[in-house]
PDB file of C-alpha atoms in Angstrom:
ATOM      1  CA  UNK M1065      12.947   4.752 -14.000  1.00  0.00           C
ATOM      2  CA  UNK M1066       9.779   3.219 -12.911  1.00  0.00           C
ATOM      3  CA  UNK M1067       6.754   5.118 -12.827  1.00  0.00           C
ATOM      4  CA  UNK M1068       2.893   4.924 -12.086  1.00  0.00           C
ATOM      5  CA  UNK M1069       0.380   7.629 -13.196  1.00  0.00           C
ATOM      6  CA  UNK M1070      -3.390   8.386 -12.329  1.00  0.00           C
ATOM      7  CA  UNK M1071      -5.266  11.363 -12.199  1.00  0.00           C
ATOM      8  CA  UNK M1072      -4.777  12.950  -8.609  1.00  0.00           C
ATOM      9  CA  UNK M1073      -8.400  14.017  -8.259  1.00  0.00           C
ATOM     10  CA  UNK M1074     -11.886  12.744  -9.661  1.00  0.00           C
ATOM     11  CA  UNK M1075     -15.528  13.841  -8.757  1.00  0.00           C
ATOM     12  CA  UNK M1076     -18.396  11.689  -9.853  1.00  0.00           C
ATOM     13  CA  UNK M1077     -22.154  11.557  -9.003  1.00  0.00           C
ATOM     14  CA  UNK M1078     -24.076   9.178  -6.457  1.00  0.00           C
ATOM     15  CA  UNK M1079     -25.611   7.059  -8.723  1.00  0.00           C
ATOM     16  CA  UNK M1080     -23.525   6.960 -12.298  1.00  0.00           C
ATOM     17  CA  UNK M1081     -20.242   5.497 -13.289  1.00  0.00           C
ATOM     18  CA  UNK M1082     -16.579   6.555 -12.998  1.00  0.00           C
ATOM     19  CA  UNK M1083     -13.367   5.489 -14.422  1.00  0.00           C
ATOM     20  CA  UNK M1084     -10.210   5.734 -12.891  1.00  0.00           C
ATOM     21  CA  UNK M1085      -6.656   5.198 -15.439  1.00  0.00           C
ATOM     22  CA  UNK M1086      -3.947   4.126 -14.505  1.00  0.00           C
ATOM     23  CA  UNK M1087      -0.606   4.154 -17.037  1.00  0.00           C
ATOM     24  CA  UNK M1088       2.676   2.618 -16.089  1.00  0.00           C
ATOM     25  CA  UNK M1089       5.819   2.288 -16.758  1.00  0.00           C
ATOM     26  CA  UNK M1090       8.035  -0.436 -14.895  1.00  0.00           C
ATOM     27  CA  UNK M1091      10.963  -2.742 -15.146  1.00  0.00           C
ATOM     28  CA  UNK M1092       9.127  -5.966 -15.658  1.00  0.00           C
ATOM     29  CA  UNK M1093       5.576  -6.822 -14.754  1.00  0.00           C
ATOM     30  CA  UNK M1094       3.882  -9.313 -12.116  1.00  0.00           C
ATOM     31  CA  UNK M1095       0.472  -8.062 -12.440  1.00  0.00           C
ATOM     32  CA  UNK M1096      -1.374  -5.008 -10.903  1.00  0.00           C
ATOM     33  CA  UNK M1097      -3.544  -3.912  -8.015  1.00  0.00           C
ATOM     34  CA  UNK M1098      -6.135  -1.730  -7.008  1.00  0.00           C
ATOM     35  CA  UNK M1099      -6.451  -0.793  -3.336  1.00  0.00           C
ATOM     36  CA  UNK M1100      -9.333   1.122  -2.014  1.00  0.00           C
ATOM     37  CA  UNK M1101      -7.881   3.347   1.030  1.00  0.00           C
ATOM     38  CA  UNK M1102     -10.499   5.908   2.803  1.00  0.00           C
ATOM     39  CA  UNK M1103      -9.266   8.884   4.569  1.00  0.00           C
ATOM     40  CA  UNK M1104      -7.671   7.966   7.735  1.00  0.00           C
ATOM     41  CA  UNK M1105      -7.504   4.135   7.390  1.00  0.00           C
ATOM     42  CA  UNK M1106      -5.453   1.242   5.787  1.00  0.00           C
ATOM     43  CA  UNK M1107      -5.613   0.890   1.979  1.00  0.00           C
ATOM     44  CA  UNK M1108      -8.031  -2.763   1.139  1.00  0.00           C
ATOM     45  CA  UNK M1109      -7.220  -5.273  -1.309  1.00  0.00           C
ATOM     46  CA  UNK M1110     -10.003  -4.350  -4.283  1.00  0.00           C
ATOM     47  CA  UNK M1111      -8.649  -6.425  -7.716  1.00  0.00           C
ATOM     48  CA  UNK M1112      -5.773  -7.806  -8.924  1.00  0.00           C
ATOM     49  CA  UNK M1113      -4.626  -8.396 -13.019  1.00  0.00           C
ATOM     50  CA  UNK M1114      -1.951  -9.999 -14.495  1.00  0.00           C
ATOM     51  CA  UNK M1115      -3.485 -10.960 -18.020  1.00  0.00           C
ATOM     52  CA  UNK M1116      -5.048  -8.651 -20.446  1.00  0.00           C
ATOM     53  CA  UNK M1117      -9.211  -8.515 -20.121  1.00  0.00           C
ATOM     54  CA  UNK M1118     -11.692  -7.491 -17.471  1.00  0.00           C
ATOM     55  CA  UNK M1119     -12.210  -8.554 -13.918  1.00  0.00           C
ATOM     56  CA  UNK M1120     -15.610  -7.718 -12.738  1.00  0.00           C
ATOM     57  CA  UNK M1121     -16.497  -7.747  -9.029  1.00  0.00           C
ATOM     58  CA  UNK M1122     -19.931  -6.493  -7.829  1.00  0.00           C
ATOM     59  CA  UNK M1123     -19.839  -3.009  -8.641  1.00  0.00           C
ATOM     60  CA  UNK M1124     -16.325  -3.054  -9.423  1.00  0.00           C
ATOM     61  CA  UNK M1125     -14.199  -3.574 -12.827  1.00  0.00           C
ATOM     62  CA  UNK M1126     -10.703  -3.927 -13.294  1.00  0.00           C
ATOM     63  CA  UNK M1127      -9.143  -3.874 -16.974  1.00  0.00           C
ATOM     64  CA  UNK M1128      -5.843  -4.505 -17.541  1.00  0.00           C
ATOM     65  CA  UNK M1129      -3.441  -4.116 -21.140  1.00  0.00           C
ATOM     66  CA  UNK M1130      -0.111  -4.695 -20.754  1.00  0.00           C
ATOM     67  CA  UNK M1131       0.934  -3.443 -24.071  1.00  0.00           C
ATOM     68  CA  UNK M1132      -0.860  -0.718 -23.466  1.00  0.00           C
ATOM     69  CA  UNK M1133       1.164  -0.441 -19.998  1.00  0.00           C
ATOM     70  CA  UNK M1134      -2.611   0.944 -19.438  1.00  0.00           C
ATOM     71  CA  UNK M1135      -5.268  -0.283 -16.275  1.00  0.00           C
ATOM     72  CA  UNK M1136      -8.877   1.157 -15.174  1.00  0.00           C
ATOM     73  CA  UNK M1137     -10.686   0.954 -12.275  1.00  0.00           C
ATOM     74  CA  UNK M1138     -14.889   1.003 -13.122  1.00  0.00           C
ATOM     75  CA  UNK M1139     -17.181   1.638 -10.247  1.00  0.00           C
ATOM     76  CA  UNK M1140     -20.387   1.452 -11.352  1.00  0.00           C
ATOM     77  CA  UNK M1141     -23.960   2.941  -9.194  1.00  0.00           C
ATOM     78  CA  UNK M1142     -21.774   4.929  -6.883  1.00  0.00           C
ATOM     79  CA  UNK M1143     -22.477   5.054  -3.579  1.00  0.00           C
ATOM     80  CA  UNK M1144     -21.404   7.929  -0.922  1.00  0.00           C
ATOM     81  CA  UNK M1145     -19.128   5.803   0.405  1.00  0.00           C
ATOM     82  CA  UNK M1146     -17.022   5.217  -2.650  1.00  0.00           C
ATOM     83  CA  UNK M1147     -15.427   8.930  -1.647  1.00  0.00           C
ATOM     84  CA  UNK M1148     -12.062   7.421  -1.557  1.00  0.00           C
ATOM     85  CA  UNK M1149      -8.583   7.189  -2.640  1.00  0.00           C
ATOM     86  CA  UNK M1150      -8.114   4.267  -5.216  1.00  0.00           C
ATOM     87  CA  UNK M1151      -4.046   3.279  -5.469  1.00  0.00           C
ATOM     88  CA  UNK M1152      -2.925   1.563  -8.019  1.00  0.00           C
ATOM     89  CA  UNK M1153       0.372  -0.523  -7.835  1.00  0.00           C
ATOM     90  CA  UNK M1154       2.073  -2.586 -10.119  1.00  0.00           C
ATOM     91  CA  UNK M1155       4.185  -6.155  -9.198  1.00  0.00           C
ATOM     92  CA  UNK M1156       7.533  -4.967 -11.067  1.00  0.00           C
ATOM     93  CA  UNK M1157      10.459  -8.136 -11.825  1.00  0.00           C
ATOM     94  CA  UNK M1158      11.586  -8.652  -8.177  1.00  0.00           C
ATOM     95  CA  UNK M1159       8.097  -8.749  -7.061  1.00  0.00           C
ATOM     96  CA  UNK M1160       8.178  -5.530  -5.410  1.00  0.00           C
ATOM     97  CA  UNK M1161       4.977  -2.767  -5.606  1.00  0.00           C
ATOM     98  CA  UNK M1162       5.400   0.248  -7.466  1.00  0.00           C
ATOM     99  CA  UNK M1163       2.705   2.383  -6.091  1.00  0.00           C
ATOM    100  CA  UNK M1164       0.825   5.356  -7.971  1.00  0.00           C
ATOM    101  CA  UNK M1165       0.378   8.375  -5.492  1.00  0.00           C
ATOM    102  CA  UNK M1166      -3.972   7.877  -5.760  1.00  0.00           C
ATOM    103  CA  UNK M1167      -6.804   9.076  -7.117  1.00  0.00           C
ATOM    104  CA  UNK M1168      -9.216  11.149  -4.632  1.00  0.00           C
ATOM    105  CA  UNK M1169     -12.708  10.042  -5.628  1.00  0.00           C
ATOM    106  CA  UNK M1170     -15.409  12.224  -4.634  1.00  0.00           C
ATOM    107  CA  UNK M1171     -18.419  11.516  -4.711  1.00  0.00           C
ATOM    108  CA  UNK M1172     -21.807  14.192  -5.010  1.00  0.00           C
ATOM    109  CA  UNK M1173     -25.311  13.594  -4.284  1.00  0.00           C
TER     110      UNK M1173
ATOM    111  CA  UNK I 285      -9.914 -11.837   8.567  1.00  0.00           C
ATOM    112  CA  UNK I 286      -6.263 -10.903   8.902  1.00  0.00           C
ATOM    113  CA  UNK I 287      -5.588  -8.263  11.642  1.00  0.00           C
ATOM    114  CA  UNK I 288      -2.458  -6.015  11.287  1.00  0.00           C
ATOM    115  CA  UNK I 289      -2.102  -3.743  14.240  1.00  0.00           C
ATOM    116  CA  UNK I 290      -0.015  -0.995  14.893  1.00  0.00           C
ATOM    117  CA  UNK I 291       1.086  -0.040  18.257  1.00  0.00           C
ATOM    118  CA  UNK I 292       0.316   3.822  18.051  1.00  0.00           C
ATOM    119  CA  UNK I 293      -2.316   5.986  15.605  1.00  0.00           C
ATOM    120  CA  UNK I 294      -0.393   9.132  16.720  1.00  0.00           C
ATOM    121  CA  UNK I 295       3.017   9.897  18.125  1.00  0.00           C
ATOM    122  CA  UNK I 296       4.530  13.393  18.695  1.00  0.00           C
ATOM    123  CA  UNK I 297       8.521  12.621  19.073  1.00  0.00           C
ATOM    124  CA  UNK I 298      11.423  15.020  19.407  1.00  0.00           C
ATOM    125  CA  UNK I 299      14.331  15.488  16.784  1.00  0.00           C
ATOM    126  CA  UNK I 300      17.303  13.137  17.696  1.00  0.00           C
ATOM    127  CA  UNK I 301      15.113  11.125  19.514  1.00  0.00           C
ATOM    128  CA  UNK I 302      14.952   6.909  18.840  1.00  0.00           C
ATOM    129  CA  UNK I 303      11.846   5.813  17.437  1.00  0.00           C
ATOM    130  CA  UNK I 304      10.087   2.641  17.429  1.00  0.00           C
ATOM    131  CA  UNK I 305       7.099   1.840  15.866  1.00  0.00           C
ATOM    132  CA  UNK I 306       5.415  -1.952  16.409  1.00  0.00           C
ATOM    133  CA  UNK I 307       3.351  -3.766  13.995  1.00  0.00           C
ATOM    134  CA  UNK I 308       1.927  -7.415  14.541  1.00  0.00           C
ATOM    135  CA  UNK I 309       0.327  -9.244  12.643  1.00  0.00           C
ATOM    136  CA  UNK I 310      -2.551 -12.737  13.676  1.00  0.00           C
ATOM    137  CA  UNK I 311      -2.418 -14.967  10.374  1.00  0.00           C
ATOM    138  CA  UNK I 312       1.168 -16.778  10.579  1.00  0.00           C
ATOM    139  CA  UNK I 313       2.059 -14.566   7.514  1.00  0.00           C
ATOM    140  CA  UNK I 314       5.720 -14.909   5.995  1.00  0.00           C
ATOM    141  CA  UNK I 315       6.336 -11.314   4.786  1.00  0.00           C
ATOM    142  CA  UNK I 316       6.165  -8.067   6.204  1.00  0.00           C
ATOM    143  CA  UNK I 317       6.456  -4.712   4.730  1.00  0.00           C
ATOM    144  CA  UNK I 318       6.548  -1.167   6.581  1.00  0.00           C
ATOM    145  CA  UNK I 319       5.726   1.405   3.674  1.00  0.00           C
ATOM    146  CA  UNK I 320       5.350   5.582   4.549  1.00  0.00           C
ATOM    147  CA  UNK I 321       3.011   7.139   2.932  1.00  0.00           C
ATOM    148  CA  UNK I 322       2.792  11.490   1.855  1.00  0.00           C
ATOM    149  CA  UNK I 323       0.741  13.376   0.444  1.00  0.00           C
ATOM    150  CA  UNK I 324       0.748  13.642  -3.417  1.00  0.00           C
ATOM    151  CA  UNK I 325       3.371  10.573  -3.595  1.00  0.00           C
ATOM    152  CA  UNK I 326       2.872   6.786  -3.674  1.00  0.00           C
ATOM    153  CA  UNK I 327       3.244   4.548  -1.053  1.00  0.00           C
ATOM    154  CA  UNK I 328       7.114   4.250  -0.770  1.00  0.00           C
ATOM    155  CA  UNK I 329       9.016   0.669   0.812  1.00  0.00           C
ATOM    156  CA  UNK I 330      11.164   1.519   3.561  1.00  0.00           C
ATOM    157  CA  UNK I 331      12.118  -2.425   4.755  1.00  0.00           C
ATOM    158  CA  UNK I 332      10.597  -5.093   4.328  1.00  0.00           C
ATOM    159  CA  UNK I 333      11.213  -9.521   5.376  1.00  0.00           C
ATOM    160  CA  UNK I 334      10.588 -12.776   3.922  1.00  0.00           C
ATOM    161  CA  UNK I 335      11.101 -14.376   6.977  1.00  0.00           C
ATOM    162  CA  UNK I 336      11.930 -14.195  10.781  1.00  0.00           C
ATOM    163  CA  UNK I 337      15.377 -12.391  11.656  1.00  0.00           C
ATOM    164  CA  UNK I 338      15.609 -11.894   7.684  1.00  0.00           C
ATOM    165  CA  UNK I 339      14.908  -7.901   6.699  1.00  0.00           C
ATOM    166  CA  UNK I 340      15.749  -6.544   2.928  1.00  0.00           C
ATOM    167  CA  UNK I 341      16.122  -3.030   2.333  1.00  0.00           C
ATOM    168  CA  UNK I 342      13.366  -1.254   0.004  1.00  0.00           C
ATOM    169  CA  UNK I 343      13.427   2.123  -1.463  1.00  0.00           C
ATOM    170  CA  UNK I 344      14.515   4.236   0.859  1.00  0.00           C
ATOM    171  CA  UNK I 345      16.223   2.486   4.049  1.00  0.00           C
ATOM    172  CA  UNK I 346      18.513   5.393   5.107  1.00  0.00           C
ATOM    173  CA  UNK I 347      17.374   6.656   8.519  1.00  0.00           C
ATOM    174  CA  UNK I 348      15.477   3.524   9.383  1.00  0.00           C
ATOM    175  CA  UNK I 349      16.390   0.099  10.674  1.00  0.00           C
ATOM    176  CA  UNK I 350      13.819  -3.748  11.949  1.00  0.00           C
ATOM    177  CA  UNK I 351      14.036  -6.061  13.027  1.00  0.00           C
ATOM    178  CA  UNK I 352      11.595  -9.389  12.936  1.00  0.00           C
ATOM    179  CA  UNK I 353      13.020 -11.376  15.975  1.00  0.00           C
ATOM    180  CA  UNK I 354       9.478 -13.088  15.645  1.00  0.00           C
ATOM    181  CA  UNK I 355       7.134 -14.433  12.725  1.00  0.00           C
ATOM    182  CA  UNK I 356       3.933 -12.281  13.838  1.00  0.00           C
ATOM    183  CA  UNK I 357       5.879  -8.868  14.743  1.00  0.00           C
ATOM    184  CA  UNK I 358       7.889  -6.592  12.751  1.00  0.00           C
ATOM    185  CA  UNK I 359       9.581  -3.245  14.213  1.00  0.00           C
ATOM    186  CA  UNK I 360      11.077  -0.489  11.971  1.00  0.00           C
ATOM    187  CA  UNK I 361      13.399   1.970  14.072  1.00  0.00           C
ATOM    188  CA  UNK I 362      14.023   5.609  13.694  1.00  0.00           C
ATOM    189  CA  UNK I 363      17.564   5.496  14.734  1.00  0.00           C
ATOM    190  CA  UNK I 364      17.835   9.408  15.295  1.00  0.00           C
ATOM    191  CA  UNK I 365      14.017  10.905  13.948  1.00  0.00           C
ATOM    192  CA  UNK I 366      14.561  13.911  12.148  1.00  0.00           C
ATOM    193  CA  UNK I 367      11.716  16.182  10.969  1.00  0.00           C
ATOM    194  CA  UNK I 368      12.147  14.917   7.231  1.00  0.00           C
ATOM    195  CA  UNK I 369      10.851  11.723   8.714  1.00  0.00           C
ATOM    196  CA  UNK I 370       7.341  12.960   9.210  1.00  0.00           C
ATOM    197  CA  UNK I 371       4.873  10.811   7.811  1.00  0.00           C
ATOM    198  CA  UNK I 372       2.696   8.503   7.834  1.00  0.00           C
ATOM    199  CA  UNK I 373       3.734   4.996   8.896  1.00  0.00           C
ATOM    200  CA  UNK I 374       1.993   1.605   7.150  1.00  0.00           C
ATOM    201  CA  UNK I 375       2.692  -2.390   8.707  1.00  0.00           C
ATOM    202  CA  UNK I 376       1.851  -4.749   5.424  1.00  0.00           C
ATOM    203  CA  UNK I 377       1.627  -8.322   5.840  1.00  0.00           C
ATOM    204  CA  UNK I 378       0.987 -11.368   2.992  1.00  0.00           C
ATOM    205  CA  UNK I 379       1.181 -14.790   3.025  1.00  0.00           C
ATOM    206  CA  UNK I 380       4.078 -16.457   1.400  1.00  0.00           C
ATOM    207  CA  UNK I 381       2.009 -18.059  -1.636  1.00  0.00           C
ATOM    208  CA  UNK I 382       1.040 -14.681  -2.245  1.00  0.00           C
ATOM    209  CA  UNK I 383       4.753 -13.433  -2.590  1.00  0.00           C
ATOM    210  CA  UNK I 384       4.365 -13.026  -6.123  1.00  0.00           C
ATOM    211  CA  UNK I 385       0.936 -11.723  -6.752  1.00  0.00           C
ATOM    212  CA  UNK I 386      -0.139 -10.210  -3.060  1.00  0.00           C
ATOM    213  CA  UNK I 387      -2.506  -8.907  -1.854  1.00  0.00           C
ATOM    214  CA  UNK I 388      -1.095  -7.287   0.988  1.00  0.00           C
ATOM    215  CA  UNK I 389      -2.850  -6.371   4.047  1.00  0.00           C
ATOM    216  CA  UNK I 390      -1.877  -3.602   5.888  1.00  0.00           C
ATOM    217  CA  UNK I 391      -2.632  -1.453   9.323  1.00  0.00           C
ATOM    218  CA  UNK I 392      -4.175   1.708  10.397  1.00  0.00           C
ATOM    219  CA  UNK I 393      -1.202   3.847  10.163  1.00  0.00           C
ATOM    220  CA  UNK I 394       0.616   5.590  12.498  1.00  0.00           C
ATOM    221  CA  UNK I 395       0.932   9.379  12.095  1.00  0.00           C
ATOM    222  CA  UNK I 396       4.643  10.192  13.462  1.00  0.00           C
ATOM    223  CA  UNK I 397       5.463  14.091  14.320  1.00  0.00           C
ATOM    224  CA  UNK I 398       8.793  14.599  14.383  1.00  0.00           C
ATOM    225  CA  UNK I 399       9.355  17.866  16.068  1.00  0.00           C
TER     226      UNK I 399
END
C-alpha cells in the first residue's frame, strides 16, 4: 500500500529551528510537497521536490532523498505564526497526491 | 492570486438528505479536486476532473457524485448524507501544466454536519 508518515505533533521555540520528517512509501514518485495549512483555513503551496538536494526559501528548507523515500521541512527563526499544520504529500505514478495526515507545529515564546 | 471559493464554511444537514456543496474557481484552471479532510488522517481524494463534463473517481467515491458542467465550477453531491460523511470538505484547483508537479490551490473548507 501507499503510505506517508510524519510526526503528528511538534513544539518548538519562537526564535530557533525545527525540523519536520517526512518518510514515504508510494507506488512511483512525481516529486513531493509541503503545504502549510493553519487551523481553520486552506492548506498553501510552501515547496515542492522532485530531485535529491535542498530547496531553500526565506526561512524555509525543503530536502528531499528519494532513496531514502525520506523529506524535511526546516523552518528556521520561528515566528508565532508558524503554529501550524505542515502536510506533506507525495506525486505517486498516476500523478495523484498521497497526503500524510500533518504535523501540528507549535510554537512557544 | 488564484481564488477558490466555496459556497458554505458551515452546513448542518439531516441524514438522507441530498447534499451539494459548490466550489468555483477565477484562474481558467483545467483540474479540479474535492478532497475531505479528518482529524488524525491525510487529506483523502473523493473526485476529481481534468476537464469540463469529465470527472474521475479518487479514493473513496462511494456516497458522492460532480459534476463540472463548467470550466470554473465544480460540484460534489452527497446523494443521501449519512453521518459517516461528516467532515470537512476541500475545492482544489491547478492549472493544467501543473498536472504533473502541482501545486494545488485549494478553498476554505466547508465543515458539513450530518445529523
Amino acid at each position: 500500500g501507499q503510505n506517508i508518515d510524519q510526526p503528528t505533533e511538534m513544539t518548538a521555540t519562537e526564535g530557533a529551528i525545527v525540523q519536520i520528517n517526512c518518510t514515504y512509501q508510494t507506488s512511483g514518485f512525481n516529486g513531493l510537497f509541503w503545504y502549510q495549512q493553519h487551523a481553520g483555513e486552506a492548506p498553501t503551496f510552501l515547496s515542492y521536490n522532485v530531485l535529491d538536494g535542498l530547496e531553500e526559501k526565506g526561512r524555509f528548507s525543503s530536502f528531499l532523498s528519494r532513496s531514502k523515500g525520506y523529506s524535511y521541512l526546516l523552518l528556521k527563526e520561528l515566528q508565532m505564526k508558524d503554529s501550524a499544520s505542515y502536510l506533506c504529500a507525495v506525486s505517486d505514478s498516476n500523478y495523484q497526491l498521497i497526503w500524510g495526515a500533518g504535523t501540528k507545529l507549535i510554537i512557544k515564546p | 492570486d488564484v481564488k477558490v471559493t466555496q459556497s458554505s464554511r458551515y452546513l448542518v444537514k439531516r441524514t438522507g438528505e441530498k447534499v451539494f456543496l459548490e466550489c468555483v474557481q477565477d484562474m481558467d484552471h483545467e483540474n479540479m479536486f474535492w478532497y475531505r479532510q479528518d482529524p488524525g488522517l491525510g487529506l483523502r481524494l473523493i473526485y476529481f476532473s481534468y476537464d469540463v463534463k469529465m470527472k474521475e473517481k479518487g479514493d473513496i467515491p462511494e456516497g458522492y457524485s460532480v459534476s463540472r458542467e463548467k470550466k470554473e465550477r465544480f460540484s460534489l453531491i452527497l446523494e443521501s448524507a449519512s453521518t459517516n460523511q461528516t467532515s470537512m470538505y476541500l475545492c482544489a484547483s491547478s492549472k493544467s501544466s501543473d498536472r504533473v508537479n502541482g501545486p494545488q490551490h485549494f478553498g476554505d473548507g466547508t465543515r458539513l454536519s450530518i445529523l
